[in-house]
PDB file of C-alpha atoms in Angstrom:
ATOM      1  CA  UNK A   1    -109.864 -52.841  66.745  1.00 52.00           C
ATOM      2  CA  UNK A   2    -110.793 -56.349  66.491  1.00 58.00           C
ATOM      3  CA  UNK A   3    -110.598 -56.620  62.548  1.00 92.00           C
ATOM      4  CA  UNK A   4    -113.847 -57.817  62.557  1.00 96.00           C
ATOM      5  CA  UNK A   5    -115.653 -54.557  61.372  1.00 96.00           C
ATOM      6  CA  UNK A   6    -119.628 -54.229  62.026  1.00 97.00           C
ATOM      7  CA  UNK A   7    -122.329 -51.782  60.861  1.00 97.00           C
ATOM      8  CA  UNK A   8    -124.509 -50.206  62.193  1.00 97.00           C
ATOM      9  CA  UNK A   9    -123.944 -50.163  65.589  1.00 96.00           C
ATOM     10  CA  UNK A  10    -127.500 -49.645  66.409  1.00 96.00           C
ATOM     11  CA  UNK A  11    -130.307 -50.374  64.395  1.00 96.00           C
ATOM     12  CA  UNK A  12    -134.427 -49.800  64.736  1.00 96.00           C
ATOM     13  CA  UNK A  13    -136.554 -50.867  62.355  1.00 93.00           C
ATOM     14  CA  UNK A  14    -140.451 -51.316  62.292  1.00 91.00           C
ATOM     15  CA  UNK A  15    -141.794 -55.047  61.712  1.00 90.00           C
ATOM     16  CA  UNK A  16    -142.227 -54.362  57.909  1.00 89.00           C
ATOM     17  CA  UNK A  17    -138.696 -52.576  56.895  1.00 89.00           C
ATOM     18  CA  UNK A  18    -135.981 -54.354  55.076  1.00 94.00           C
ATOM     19  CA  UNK A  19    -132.835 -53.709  56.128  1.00 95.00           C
ATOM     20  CA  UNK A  20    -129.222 -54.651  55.771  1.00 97.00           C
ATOM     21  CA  UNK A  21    -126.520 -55.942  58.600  1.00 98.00           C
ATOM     22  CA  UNK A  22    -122.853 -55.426  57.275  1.00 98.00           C
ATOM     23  CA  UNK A  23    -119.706 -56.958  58.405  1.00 98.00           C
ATOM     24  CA  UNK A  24    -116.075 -56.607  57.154  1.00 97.00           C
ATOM     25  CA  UNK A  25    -113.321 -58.607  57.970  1.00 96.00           C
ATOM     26  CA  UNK A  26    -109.612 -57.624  57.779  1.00 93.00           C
ATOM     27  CA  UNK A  27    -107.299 -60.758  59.111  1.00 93.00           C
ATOM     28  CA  UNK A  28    -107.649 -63.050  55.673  1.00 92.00           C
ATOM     29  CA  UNK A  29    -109.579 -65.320  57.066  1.00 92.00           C
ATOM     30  CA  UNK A  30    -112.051 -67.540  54.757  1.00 90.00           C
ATOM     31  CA  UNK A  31    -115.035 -68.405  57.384  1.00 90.00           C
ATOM     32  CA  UNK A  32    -117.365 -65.579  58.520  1.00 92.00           C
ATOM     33  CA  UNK A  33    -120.339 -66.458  61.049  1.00 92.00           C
ATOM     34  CA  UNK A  34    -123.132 -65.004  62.048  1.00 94.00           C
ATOM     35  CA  UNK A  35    -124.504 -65.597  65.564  1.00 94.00           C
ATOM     36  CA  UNK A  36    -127.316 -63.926  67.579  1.00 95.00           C
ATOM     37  CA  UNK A  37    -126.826 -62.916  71.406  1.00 95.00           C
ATOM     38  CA  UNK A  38    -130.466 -62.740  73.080  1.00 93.00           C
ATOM     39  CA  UNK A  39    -130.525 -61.600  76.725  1.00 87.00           C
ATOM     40  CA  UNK A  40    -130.063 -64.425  79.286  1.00 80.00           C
ATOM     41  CA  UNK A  41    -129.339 -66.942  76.499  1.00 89.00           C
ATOM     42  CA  UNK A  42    -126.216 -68.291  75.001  1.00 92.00           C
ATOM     43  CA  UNK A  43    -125.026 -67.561  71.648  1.00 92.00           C
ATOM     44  CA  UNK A  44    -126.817 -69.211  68.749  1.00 91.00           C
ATOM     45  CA  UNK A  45    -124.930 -69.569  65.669  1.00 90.00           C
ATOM     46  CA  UNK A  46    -127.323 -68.642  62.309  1.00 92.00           C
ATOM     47  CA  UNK A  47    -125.252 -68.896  59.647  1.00 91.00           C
ATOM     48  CA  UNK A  48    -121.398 -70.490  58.681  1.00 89.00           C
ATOM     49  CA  UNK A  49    -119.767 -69.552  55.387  1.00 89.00           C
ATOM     50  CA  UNK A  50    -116.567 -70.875  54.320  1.00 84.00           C
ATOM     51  CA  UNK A  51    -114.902 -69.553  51.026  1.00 78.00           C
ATOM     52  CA  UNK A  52    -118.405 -67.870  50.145  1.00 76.00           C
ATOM     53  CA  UNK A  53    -119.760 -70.862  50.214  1.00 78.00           C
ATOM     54  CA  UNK A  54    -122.930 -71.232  53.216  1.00 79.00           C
ATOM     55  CA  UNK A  55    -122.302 -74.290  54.978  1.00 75.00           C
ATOM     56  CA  UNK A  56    -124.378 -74.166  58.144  1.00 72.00           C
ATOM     57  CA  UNK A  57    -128.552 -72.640  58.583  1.00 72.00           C
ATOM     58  CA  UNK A  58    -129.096 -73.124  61.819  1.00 72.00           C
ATOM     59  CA  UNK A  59    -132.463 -73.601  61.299  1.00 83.00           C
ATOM     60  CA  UNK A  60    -133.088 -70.138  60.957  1.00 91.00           C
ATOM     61  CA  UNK A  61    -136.213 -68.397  59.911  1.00 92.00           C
ATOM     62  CA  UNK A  62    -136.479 -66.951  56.381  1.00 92.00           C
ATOM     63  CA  UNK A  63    -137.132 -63.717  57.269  1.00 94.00           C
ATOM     64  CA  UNK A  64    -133.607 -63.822  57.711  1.00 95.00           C
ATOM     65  CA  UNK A  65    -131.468 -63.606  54.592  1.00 94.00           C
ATOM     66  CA  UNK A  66    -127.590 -63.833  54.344  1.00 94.00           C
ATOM     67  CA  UNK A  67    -124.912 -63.080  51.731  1.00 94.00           C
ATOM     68  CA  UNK A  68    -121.558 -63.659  51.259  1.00 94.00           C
ATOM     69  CA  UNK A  69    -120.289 -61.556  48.286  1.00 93.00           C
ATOM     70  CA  UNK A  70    -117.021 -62.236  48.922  1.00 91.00           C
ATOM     71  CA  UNK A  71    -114.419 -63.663  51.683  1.00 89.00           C
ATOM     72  CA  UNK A  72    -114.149 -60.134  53.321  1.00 94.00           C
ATOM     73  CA  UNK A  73    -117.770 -59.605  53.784  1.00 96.00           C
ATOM     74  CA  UNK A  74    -120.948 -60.842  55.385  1.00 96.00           C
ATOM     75  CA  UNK A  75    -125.100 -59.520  54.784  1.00 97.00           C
ATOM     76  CA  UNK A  76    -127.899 -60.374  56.594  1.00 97.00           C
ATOM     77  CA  UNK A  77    -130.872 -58.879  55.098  1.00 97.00           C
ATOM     78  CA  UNK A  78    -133.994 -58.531  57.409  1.00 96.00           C
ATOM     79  CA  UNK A  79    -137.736 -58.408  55.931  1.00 94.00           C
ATOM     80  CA  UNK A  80    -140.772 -58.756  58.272  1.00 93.00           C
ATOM     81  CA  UNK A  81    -139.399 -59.339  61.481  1.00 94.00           C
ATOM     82  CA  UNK A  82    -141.103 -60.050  64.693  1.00 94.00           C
ATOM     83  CA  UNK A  83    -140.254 -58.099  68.077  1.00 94.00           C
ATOM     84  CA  UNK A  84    -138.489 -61.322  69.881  1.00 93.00           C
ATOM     85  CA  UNK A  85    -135.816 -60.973  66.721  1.00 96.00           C
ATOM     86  CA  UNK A  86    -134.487 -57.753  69.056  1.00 96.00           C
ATOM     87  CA  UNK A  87    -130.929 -59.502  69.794  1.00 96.00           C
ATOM     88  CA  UNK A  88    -127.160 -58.408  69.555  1.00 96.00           C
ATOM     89  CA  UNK A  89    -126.194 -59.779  65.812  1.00 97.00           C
ATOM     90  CA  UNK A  90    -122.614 -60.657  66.309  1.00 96.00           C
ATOM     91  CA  UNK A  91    -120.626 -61.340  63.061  1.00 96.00           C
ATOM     92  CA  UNK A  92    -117.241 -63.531  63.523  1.00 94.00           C
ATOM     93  CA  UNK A  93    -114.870 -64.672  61.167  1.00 93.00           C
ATOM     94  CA  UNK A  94    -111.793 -67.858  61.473  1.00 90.00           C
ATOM     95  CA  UNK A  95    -109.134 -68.968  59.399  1.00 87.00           C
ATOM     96  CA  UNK A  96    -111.227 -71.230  57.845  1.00 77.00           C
ATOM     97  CA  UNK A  97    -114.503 -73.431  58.900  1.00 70.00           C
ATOM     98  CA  UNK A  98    -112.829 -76.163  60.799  1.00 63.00           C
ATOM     99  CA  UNK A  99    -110.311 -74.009  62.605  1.00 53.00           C
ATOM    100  CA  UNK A 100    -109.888 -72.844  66.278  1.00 64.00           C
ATOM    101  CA  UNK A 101    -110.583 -69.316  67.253  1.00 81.00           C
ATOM    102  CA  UNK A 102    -113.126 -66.859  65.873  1.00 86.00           C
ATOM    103  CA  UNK A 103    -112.781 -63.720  66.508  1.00 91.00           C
ATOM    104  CA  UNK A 104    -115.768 -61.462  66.437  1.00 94.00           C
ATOM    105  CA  UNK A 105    -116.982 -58.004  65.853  1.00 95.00           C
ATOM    106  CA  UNK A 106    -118.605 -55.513  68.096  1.00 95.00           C
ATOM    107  CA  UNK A 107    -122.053 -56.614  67.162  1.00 96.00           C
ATOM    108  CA  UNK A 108    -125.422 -54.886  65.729  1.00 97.00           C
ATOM    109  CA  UNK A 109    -127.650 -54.154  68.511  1.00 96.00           C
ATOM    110  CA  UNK A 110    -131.260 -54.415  66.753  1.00 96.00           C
ATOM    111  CA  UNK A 111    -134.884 -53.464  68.359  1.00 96.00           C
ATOM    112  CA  UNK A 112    -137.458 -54.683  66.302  1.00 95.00           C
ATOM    113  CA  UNK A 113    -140.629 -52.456  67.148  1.00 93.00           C
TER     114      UNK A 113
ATOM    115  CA  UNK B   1    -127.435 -83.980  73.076  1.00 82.00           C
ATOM    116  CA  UNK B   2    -124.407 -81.467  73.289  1.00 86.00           C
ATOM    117  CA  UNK B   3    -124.501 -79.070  76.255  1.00 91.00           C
ATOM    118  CA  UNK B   4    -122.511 -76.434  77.663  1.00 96.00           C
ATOM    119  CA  UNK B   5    -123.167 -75.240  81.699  1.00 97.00           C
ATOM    120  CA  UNK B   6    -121.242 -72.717  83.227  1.00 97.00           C
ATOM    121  CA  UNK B   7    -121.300 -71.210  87.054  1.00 97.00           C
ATOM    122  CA  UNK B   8    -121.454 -69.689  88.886  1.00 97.00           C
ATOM    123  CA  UNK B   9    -123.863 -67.300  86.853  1.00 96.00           C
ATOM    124  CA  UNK B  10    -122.601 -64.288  88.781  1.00 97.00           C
ATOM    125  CA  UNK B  11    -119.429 -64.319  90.754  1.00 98.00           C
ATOM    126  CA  UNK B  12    -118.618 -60.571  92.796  1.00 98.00           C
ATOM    127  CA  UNK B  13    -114.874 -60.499  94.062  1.00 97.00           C
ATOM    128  CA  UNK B  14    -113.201 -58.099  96.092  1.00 97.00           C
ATOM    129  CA  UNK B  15    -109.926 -57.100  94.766  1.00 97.00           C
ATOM    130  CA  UNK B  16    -106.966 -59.474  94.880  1.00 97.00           C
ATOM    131  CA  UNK B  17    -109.491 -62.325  95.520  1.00 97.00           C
ATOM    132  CA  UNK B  18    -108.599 -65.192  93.508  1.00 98.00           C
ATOM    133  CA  UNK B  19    -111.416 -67.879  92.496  1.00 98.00           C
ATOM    134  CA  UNK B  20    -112.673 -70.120  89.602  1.00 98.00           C
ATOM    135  CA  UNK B  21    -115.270 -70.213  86.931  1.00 98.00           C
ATOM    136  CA  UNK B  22    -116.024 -73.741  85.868  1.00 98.00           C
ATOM    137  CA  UNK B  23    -117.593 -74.569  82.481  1.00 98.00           C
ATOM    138  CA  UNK B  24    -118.917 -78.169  82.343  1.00 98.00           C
ATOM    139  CA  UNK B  25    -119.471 -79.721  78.721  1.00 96.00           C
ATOM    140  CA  UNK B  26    -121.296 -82.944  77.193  1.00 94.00           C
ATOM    141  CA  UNK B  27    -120.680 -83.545  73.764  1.00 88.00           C
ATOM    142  CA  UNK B  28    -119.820 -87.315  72.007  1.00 84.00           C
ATOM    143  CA  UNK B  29    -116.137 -85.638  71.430  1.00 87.00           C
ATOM    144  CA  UNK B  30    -114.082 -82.913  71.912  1.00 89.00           C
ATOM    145  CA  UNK B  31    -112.128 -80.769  69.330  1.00 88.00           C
ATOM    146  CA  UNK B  32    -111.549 -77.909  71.216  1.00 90.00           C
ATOM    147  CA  UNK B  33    -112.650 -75.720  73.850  1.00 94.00           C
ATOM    148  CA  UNK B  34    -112.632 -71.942  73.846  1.00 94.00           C
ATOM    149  CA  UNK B  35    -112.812 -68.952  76.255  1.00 96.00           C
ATOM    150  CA  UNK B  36    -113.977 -65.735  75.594  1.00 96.00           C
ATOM    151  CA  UNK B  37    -114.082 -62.682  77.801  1.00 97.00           C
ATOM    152  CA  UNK B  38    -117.266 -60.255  76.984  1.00 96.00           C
ATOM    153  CA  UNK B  39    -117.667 -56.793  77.909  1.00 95.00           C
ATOM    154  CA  UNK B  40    -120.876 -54.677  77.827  1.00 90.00           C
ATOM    155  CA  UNK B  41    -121.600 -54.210  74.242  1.00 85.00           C
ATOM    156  CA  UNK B  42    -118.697 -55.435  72.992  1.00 90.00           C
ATOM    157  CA  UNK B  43    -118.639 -58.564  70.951  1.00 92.00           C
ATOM    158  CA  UNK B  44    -116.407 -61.579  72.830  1.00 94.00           C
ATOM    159  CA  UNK B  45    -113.104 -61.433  72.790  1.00 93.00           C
ATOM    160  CA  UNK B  46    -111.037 -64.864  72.409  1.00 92.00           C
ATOM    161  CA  UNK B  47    -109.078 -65.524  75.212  1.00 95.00           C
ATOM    162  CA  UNK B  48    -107.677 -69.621  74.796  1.00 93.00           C
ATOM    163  CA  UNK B  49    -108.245 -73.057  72.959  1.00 93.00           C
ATOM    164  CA  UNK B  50    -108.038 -75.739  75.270  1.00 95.00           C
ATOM    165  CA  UNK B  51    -107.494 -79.437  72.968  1.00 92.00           C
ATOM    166  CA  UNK B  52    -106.762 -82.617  75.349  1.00 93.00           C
ATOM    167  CA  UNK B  53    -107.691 -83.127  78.918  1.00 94.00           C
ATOM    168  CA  UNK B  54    -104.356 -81.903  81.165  1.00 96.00           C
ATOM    169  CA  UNK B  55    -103.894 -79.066  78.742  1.00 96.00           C
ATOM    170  CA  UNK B  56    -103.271 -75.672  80.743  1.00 97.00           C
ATOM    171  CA  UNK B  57    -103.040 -72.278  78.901  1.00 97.00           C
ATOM    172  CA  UNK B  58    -102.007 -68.719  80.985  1.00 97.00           C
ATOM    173  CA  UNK B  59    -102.523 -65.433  79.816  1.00 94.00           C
ATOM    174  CA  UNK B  60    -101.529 -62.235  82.502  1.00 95.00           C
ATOM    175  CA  UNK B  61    -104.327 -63.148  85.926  1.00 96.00           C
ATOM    176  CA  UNK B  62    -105.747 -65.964  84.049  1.00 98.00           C
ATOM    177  CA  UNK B  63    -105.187 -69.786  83.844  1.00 98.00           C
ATOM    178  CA  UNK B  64    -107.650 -72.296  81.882  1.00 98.00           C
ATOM    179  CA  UNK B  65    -107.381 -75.991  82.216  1.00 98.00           C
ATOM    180  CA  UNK B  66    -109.470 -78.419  80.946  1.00 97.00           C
ATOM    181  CA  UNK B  67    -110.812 -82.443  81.967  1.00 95.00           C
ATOM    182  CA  UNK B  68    -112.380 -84.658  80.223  1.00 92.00           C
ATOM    183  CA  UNK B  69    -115.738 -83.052  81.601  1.00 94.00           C
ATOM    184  CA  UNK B  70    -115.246 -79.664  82.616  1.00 97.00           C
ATOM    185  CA  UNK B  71    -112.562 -76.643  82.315  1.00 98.00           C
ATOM    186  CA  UNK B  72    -111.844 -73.953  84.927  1.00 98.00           C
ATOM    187  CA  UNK B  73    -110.730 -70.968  83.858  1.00 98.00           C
ATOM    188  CA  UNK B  74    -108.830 -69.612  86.989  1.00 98.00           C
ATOM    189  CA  UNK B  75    -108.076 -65.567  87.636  1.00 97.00           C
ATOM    190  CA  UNK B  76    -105.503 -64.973  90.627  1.00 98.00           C
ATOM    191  CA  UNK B  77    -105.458 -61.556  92.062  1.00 97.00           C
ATOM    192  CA  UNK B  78    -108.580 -59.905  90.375  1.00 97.00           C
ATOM    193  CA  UNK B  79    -108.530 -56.522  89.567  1.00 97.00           C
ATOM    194  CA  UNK B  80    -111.460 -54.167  88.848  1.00 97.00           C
ATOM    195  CA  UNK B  81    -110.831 -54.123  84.702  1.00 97.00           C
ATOM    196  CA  UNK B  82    -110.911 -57.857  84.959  1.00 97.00           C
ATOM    197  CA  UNK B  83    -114.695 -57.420  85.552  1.00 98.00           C
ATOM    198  CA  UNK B  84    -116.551 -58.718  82.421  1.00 97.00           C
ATOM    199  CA  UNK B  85    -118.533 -61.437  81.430  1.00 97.00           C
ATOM    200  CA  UNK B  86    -116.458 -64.884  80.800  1.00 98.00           C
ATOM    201  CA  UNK B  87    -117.783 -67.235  77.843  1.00 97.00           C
ATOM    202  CA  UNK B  88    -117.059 -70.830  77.362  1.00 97.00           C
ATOM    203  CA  UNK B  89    -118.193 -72.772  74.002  1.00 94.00           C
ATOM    204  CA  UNK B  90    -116.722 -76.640  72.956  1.00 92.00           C
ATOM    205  CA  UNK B  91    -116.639 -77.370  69.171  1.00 88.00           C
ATOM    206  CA  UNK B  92    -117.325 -80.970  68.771  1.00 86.00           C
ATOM    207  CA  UNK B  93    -115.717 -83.522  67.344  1.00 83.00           C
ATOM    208  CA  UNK B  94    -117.587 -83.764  63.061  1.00 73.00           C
ATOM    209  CA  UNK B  95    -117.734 -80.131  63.454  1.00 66.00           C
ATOM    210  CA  UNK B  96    -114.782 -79.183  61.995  1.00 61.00           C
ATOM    211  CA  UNK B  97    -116.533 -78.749  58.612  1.00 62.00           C
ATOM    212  CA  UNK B  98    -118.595 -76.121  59.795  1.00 67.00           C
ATOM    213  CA  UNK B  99    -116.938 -74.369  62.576  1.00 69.00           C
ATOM    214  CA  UNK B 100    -119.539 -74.642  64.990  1.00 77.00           C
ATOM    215  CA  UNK B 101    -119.267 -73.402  68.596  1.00 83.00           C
ATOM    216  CA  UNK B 102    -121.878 -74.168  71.515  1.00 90.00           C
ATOM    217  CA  UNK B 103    -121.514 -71.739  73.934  1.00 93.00           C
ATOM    218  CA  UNK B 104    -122.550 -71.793  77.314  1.00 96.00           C
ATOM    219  CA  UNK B 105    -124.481 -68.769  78.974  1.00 95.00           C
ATOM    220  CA  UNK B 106    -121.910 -66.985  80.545  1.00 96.00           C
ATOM    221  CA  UNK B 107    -120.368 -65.783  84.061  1.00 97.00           C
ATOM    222  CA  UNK B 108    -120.732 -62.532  84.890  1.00 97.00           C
ATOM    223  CA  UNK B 109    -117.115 -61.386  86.923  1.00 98.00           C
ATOM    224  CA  UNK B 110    -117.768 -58.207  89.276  1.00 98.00           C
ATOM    225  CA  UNK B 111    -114.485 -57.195  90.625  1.00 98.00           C
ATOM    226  CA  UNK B 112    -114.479 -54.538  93.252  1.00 97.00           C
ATOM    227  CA  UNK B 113    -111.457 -51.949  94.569  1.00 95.00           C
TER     228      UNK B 113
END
């Protein structure tokens, strides 16, 4: 148990579903992250919010959609995506944006078909 | 442009065989440096922050220290459930508003009995 709490597990979804990425965090921390793992590549942060507040898009397409509803939890809503968006969605969270060590969750592992 | 390298990419050790991973970084400044350990579908899980060149940081078979252009993170009598794969990421210096980590892509650890 990490405290970094992320659902589903698994996830397949066809190139014109919407779906819904959730992450919980239970260490009162007030930065959550979202990063995407791709095979053979490192880590690439998407998203930074701090206090609910989005501070970092990492230049990410719009097909990907965050939310922040609240300190404790993270969204990313998918629409339309393209196979190559098949990664390990890793959600992390820190004491607060400028702070050391994230720790991070177990991860979504998405196949876009 | 900042950069994180690590290597070897794939490291096999019998067990009890101590080595190094490096992790070489370029970035215009340094506010920390991190280690993660990774297993299989897992999300990473922190292992130290590394601040000033000289720093050293221990934790059970494992010893990171850090330069002003590279860190080693050093494991001294492997065993098998050390096997995993071993991320490094620098924060730079102006990131501290937003948290963000570059990470490099990784050494995969095989440790065998």
């Amino acid at each position: 148990e990490t405290g970094v709490t992320q659902t589903p597990r698994h996830l397949v979804m066809g190139m014109t579903n919407k779906k819904s990425l959730k992450c919980e965090q239970h260490l009162g921390h007030n930065a959550m992250y979202w990063y995407k793992q791709s095979a053979k590549k490192p880590l690439e942060l998407m998203f930074v919010y701090s206090l609910e507040e989005r501070v970092e898009n990492n230049s990410v397409p719009s097909r990907f959609s965050p939310e922040c509803p609240n300190s404790s939890h993270l969204f990313l809503h998918l629409h339309t995506l393209q196979p190559e968006d098949s990664a390990l969605y890793l959600c992390a969270s820190s004491q607060d944006r400028g702070h050391t060590e994230a720790f991070f969750g177990q991860g979504t592992r998405l196949t876009v078909v | 442009e900042d950069q994180v390298t690590q290597s070897p990419e794939a490291l096999r050790l019998q067990e009890g065989e101590s080595s190094s991973l490096n992790c070489s970084y370029t970035v215009s400044g340094l506010r920390g440096l991190f280690w993660y350990r990774q297993d299989p579908g897992k999300g990473p899980e922190f292992l130290f922050t590394l601040y000033s060149a000289g720093e050293e940081k221990e934790k059970e078979r494992l010893k990171a220290t850090l330069t002003k252009k590279e860190s080693f993170l050093h494991i001294t009598a492997p065993k098998p459930e050390d096997s995993a794969t071993y991320l490094c990421a620098v924060q730079p210096l102006g990131s501290g508003n937003t948290g963000k980590l570059i990470f490099g892509q990784g050494t995969t650890l095989q440790v065998k009995p």
